[in-house]
Amino acid sequence: MTYIVLKIDVDTLRGTCEGVPNLIKMLRNAGATFLFSLGKDHTGWALRRIFRPGFLRKVSRTSVLKHYGLKTLAYGVLLPGPDIGACAAEQMRATRNAGFEVGIHTWDHVYWQDNVRTREREWTIAQMAQSQARFIEIFGNAACTHGAAGWQMNNYAFHQLDAWGIRYASDGRGYGPYRPTINGFPLTHVQLPTTLPTLDEVLRLDGLNVDNVADYLLSLTRYSSIDHVFTLHAELEGQKLAPVLERLLAGWRAQGHALVSMADYYSTLHLDSLPLHPIVWGKVPGRSGELIIQPN
Ligand SMILES: [Zn+2]
C-alpha cells in the first residue's frame, strides 16, 4: 500500500469560509489534514510584490485575481485585515467535527512568510505562541501538527515544534520523511515534507493548463512505489480548481494509493530507521525564492 497525504494549507478568510466547506464535501472517504491561518488575513500585503520584477508575468499566468478575489487582495492595503480565527472559528471546528485532522499553518501568513527566515527567537516564539493560543481557544486542545506558511522557517521555529511536543510536521519540501538536525543534533519531531509540486507551481510550467495538469500530476505517481505528500490550497483546489482536484482524487484511487492525513501517515512510519538531515534552503521549480528543502 502506498500513501498520498493530503495536506491542505488554508491561507485566507475566504479560503476558510468557502474553500474549506467545498473540500470537506469533495474529500468524503479520504483522510486529510487542514492547516489553518489563525490570525490576521494580510493577503493584500502581497500586492506590494506587483512592483517586483516577474510578478506581472506570474499574475497573468496563474490569475491571482481570479483565484483570490479582489476583496482578499485588498486586506491589509485598502481594507483592514480580518481576523480569520475570530471570524471563522465555527468553520474550523466543523472541519474537525467532519473527521479531518486540523493543525497550525500560521498566525499571519504574509508577515511570517516575508520575515521568519531572518528573525530572532523572541519574534518567532511570539508569532507561534499566538497561533497556538488561538488554536486552543478554538479547539480546546493544543495542535498536534504544523505546516509552515510558504515553507519558511528558522531554527527557533523548529525547536519550538519540539517544545510543543509535536511529533510530526510538514514544513518543507523533499522526497520522504526524515528527522531534522540543527548543529548536528537531531530534533525529536519528524518532518513529512511535501514531495509533489503544487498546482500553482505546475500551472506555471510551459504546456500545462487546467485541462491537462491533473494528468501531469497523475503521471508522477502512476508507477511510484514511494509515498507522497501533496499540498493543496483551500483558495485553489477548494474553489476554481475543484474540478482538477476531483480528477486527481479519482486518479490516485484508481492507481491504488490510499489518501490519508498526516497523522495516519505518521502512524505507518518506522521511526527508528528514518534518515537524519540538516535544515537546508533551496529552490523549487515554479516557485520564487528559497524555501526549506530536504538535502539529497
Ligand atoms: Zn499557505
Coordinates of C-alpha atoms and ligand atoms in Angstrom, one line a residue:
M1 CA 0.0 0.0 0.0
T2 CA 1.3 3.4 -0.9
Y3 CA 0.0 6.6 0.7
I4 CA -0.7 10.0 -0.6
V5 CA -1.0 12.5 2.2
L6 CA -3.5 15.4 1.6
K7 CA -2.1 18.4 3.3
I8 CA -4.4 21.4 2.9
D9 CA -3.0 24.9 3.5
V10 CA -5.7 27.4 4.3
D11 CA -4.3 30.9 3.8
T12 CA -7.2 33.4 3.8
L13 CA -10.6 34.1 5.4
R14 CA -12.3 33.4 2.0
G15 CA -10.5 30.1 1.7
T16 CA -11.6 29.2 5.2
C17 CA -15.3 30.1 4.7
E18 CA -15.7 29.0 1.1
G19 CA -12.9 26.7 0.1
V20 CA -12.8 24.5 3.2
P21 CA -16.5 23.5 3.1
N22 CA -16.1 22.6 -0.6
L23 CA -13.1 20.5 0.2
I24 CA -14.9 18.7 3.1
K25 CA -17.6 17.7 0.6
M26 CA -15.0 16.6 -2.0
L27 CA -13.0 14.6 0.5
R28 CA -15.6 12.2 1.6
N29 CA -14.0 8.9 2.3
A30 CA -10.5 10.4 2.2
G31 CA -8.2 11.4 5.0
A32 CA -6.7 14.9 5.0
T33 CA -5.0 17.4 7.3
F34 CA -6.3 21.0 7.2
L35 CA -3.7 23.6 8.4
F36 CA -5.3 26.9 9.3
S37 CA -4.1 30.5 9.3
L38 CA -5.4 31.6 12.7
G39 CA -4.8 35.4 12.9
K40 CA -4.9 38.3 10.5
D41 CA -5.5 38.0 6.8
H42 CA -3.0 40.4 5.3
T43 CA -3.1 38.8 1.8
G44 CA -3.2 42.3 0.3
W45 CA 0.3 43.0 1.5
A46 CA 1.4 40.6 -1.2
L47 CA 0.2 43.3 -3.6
R48 CA 3.5 45.0 -2.9
R49 CA 5.1 42.2 -4.9
I50 CA 3.4 43.6 -8.0
F51 CA 6.2 46.0 -8.2
R52 CA 8.8 43.3 -8.1
P53 CA 10.2 42.0 -11.4
G54 CA 8.4 39.0 -12.7
F55 CA 5.3 39.3 -10.7
L56 CA 3.0 40.6 -13.5
R57 CA 4.1 37.7 -15.7
K58 CA 3.1 35.4 -12.9
V59 CA -0.2 37.1 -12.3
S60 CA -1.1 36.7 -16.0
R61 CA -0.2 33.0 -16.0
T62 CA -2.0 31.9 -12.8
S63 CA -4.5 34.8 -12.5
V64 CA -4.1 35.6 -8.8
L65 CA -7.2 37.9 -9.1
K66 CA -9.4 35.1 -10.4
H67 CA -8.4 32.8 -7.6
Y68 CA -8.2 35.1 -4.6
G69 CA -10.8 37.7 -5.4
L70 CA -10.5 41.5 -5.2
K71 CA -11.6 41.8 -1.6
T72 CA -8.9 39.3 -0.3
L73 CA -6.2 41.2 -2.2
A74 CA -7.3 44.4 -0.6
Y75 CA -6.9 43.0 3.0
G76 CA -4.1 44.9 4.8
V77 CA -4.0 47.6 2.0
L78 CA -7.4 49.1 1.2
L79 CA -9.3 47.2 3.9
P80 CA -8.3 46.2 7.4
G81 CA -7.2 42.6 7.5
P82 CA -9.9 40.5 9.1
D83 CA -9.0 38.1 12.0
I84 CA -9.6 34.7 10.4
G85 CA -9.6 32.7 13.7
A86 CA -12.1 35.1 15.2
C87 CA -14.4 35.2 12.2
A88 CA -14.3 31.6 11.1
A89 CA -13.8 29.5 14.3
E90 CA -17.1 27.7 13.7
Q91 CA -16.0 26.6 10.2
M92 CA -12.7 25.4 11.7
R93 CA -14.4 23.3 14.3
A94 CA -16.8 21.9 11.7
T95 CA -13.7 20.7 9.8
R96 CA -12.6 18.7 12.8
N97 CA -16.1 17.5 13.5
A98 CA -16.3 16.2 10.0
G99 CA -13.4 13.8 10.9
F100 CA -10.4 15.6 9.5
E101 CA -7.1 16.3 11.2
V102 CA -6.5 20.0 12.0
G103 CA -3.3 21.9 12.7
I104 CA -1.4 25.2 12.5
H105 CA -0.4 26.9 9.3
T106 CA 0.4 30.3 10.7
W107 CA -0.7 33.3 12.6
D108 CA -0.2 35.9 9.9
H109 CA 0.7 34.3 6.6
V110 CA 2.3 37.2 4.8
Y111 CA 4.1 38.5 7.8
W112 CA 5.6 35.1 8.7
Q113 CA 6.5 34.2 5.1
D114 CA 8.3 37.5 4.5
N115 CA 10.2 37.7 7.8
V116 CA 10.8 34.4 9.6
R117 CA 14.0 33.4 7.9
T118 CA 16.0 36.3 9.4
R119 CA 14.1 36.9 12.6
E120 CA 15.3 36.3 16.1
R121 CA 14.0 33.9 18.7
E122 CA 11.6 36.3 20.5
W123 CA 9.8 37.3 17.3
T124 CA 9.5 33.7 16.2
I125 CA 8.2 32.3 19.5
A126 CA 5.7 35.2 19.8
Q127 CA 4.3 34.5 16.4
M128 CA 3.9 30.8 17.1
A129 CA 2.5 31.4 20.6
Q130 CA -0.3 33.5 19.1
S131 CA -1.2 30.7 16.7
Q132 CA -1.2 28.0 19.5
A133 CA -3.2 30.2 21.9
R134 CA -5.8 30.8 19.2
F135 CA -5.8 27.1 18.2
I136 CA -6.5 26.1 21.9
E137 CA -9.2 28.8 22.1
I138 CA -11.0 27.3 19.0
F139 CA -10.4 23.6 19.5
G140 CA -9.9 23.2 23.3
N141 CA -6.6 21.5 22.9
A142 CA -3.1 22.2 21.5
A143 CA -2.3 21.5 17.9
C144 CA -0.8 18.1 17.1
T145 CA 0.9 19.3 13.9
H146 CA 2.2 22.3 11.9
G147 CA 2.9 23.2 8.3
A148 CA 4.8 26.4 7.8
A149 CA 3.5 29.2 5.6
G150 CA 5.4 29.4 2.4
W151 CA 7.7 26.6 3.6
Q152 CA 9.6 29.3 5.5
M153 CA 11.1 28.5 9.0
N154 CA 14.1 29.2 11.2
N155 CA 15.9 27.2 13.8
Y156 CA 13.9 28.7 16.6
A157 CA 10.7 27.6 14.9
F158 CA 11.9 24.0 14.5
H159 CA 12.9 23.9 18.2
Q160 CA 9.5 25.3 19.2
L161 CA 7.8 22.4 17.5
D162 CA 9.8 20.1 19.8
A163 CA 8.9 22.3 22.8
W164 CA 5.3 21.9 21.9
G165 CA 5.6 18.1 21.9
I166 CA 4.8 18.0 18.2
R167 CA 5.7 14.5 16.8
Y168 CA 5.3 15.2 13.1
A169 CA 5.1 18.4 11.0
S170 CA 5.4 19.3 7.3
D171 CA 7.4 22.5 7.0
G172 CA 9.4 22.0 3.8
R173 CA 9.8 20.2 0.5
G174 CA 11.6 17.0 -0.2
Y175 CA 11.2 13.3 -1.1
G176 CA 10.5 11.4 2.2
P177 CA 10.1 11.5 6.0
Y178 CA 13.2 12.5 8.0
R179 CA 14.3 13.7 11.3
P180 CA 15.8 17.3 11.1
T181 CA 19.1 18.1 12.7
I182 CA 20.3 21.5 13.9
N183 CA 24.1 21.9 14.5
G184 CA 24.3 18.1 14.2
F185 CA 21.8 17.4 16.9
P186 CA 18.6 15.6 15.9
L187 CA 15.2 17.2 16.8
T188 CA 12.6 14.9 18.3
H189 CA 9.9 15.6 15.7
V190 CA 9.7 14.1 12.2
Q191 CA 9.3 16.1 9.1
L192 CA 6.9 14.8 6.4
P193 CA 8.0 17.1 3.5
T194 CA 5.7 17.9 0.6
T195 CA 7.0 15.7 -2.2
L196 CA 4.8 16.6 -5.1
P197 CA 4.6 20.0 -6.8
T198 CA 1.6 22.2 -6.0
L199 CA -1.0 23.1 -8.7
D200 CA 0.1 26.7 -8.8
E201 CA 3.7 25.6 -9.4
V202 CA 2.9 23.2 -12.2
L203 CA 0.5 25.6 -13.9
R204 CA 3.5 27.9 -14.3
L205 CA 5.3 25.3 -16.4
D206 CA 5.2 25.5 -20.1
G207 CA 2.5 23.5 -21.8
L208 CA 0.5 22.8 -18.7
N209 CA -3.0 24.2 -18.1
V210 CA -6.1 23.4 -16.1
D211 CA -7.2 20.8 -18.7
N212 CA -4.0 18.7 -18.6
V213 CA -2.5 19.4 -15.2
A214 CA -4.3 16.6 -13.4
D215 CA -2.9 14.1 -16.0
Y216 CA 0.6 15.5 -15.5
L217 CA 0.4 15.1 -11.7
L218 CA -1.0 11.6 -12.0
S219 CA 1.9 10.7 -14.3
L220 CA 4.2 11.5 -11.4
T221 CA 2.5 9.0 -9.1
R222 CA 1.5 6.3 -11.6
Y223 CA 4.4 3.9 -11.2
S224 CA 5.5 5.3 -7.9
S225 CA 6.2 2.8 -5.1
I226 CA 7.0 5.6 -2.7
D227 CA 4.6 7.6 -0.5
H228 CA 3.8 11.2 -1.3
V229 CA 2.7 14.4 0.4
F230 CA 0.6 16.7 -1.7
T231 CA -0.1 20.2 -0.6
L232 CA -3.4 21.8 -1.7
H233 CA -4.7 25.3 -1.1
A234 CA -8.2 25.9 0.1
E235 CA -8.2 29.0 -2.2
L236 CA -7.3 27.0 -5.3
E237 CA -8.5 23.3 -5.2
G238 CA -11.3 24.3 -2.9
Q239 CA -12.6 26.9 -5.4
K240 CA -11.9 27.4 -9.1
L241 CA -9.6 24.4 -9.3
A242 CA -12.0 22.0 -7.7
P243 CA -12.5 20.1 -11.0
V244 CA -8.8 19.4 -11.2
L245 CA -8.8 18.0 -7.6
E246 CA -11.8 15.8 -8.4
R247 CA -9.8 14.2 -11.2
L248 CA -6.7 13.9 -9.0
L249 CA -8.6 12.1 -6.3
A250 CA -10.3 9.7 -8.7
G251 CA -7.0 9.1 -10.4
W252 CA -5.0 8.4 -7.3
R253 CA -7.6 6.0 -6.1
A254 CA -7.6 4.2 -9.5
Q255 CA -3.8 4.0 -9.1
G256 CA -4.2 2.2 -5.8
H257 CA -2.9 4.9 -3.4
A258 CA -4.6 5.4 -0.1
L259 CA -5.5 9.1 0.6
V260 CA -4.6 9.9 4.2
S261 CA -4.0 12.6 6.8
M262 CA -0.5 13.4 8.2
A263 CA -1.5 11.6 11.5
D264 CA -2.5 8.4 9.6
Y265 CA 0.7 8.5 7.6
Y266 CA 2.9 9.2 10.6
S267 CA 1.5 6.1 12.3
T268 CA 2.7 3.9 9.5
L269 CA 6.4 5.0 9.7
H270 CA 9.2 3.0 11.2
L271 CA 10.6 5.8 13.3
D272 CA 13.9 4.1 14.2
S273 CA 15.0 3.9 10.6
L274 CA 14.3 7.4 9.4
P275 CA 17.2 9.4 7.9
L276 CA 18.6 12.5 9.6
H277 CA 19.0 15.7 7.5
P278 CA 20.2 19.2 8.4
I279 CA 17.9 22.2 7.7
V280 CA 18.7 23.4 4.2
W281 CA 17.3 26.2 1.9
G282 CA 16.8 25.7 -1.8
K283 CA 14.7 26.4 -4.8
V284 CA 11.7 24.6 -6.2
P285 CA 10.6 24.9 -9.9
G286 CA 7.7 27.2 -10.4
R287 CA 8.1 29.0 -7.1
S288 CA 10.1 32.2 -6.5
G289 CA 12.6 32.5 -3.7
E290 CA 14.2 29.9 -1.4
L291 CA 12.4 27.5 1.0
I292 CA 13.1 24.7 3.4
I293 CA 14.2 21.6 1.4
Q294 CA 15.4 18.1 2.2
P295 CA 19.0 17.7 1.0
N296 CA 19.8 14.8 -1.3
Ligands
ZN1 ZN 0.0 29.0 2.9

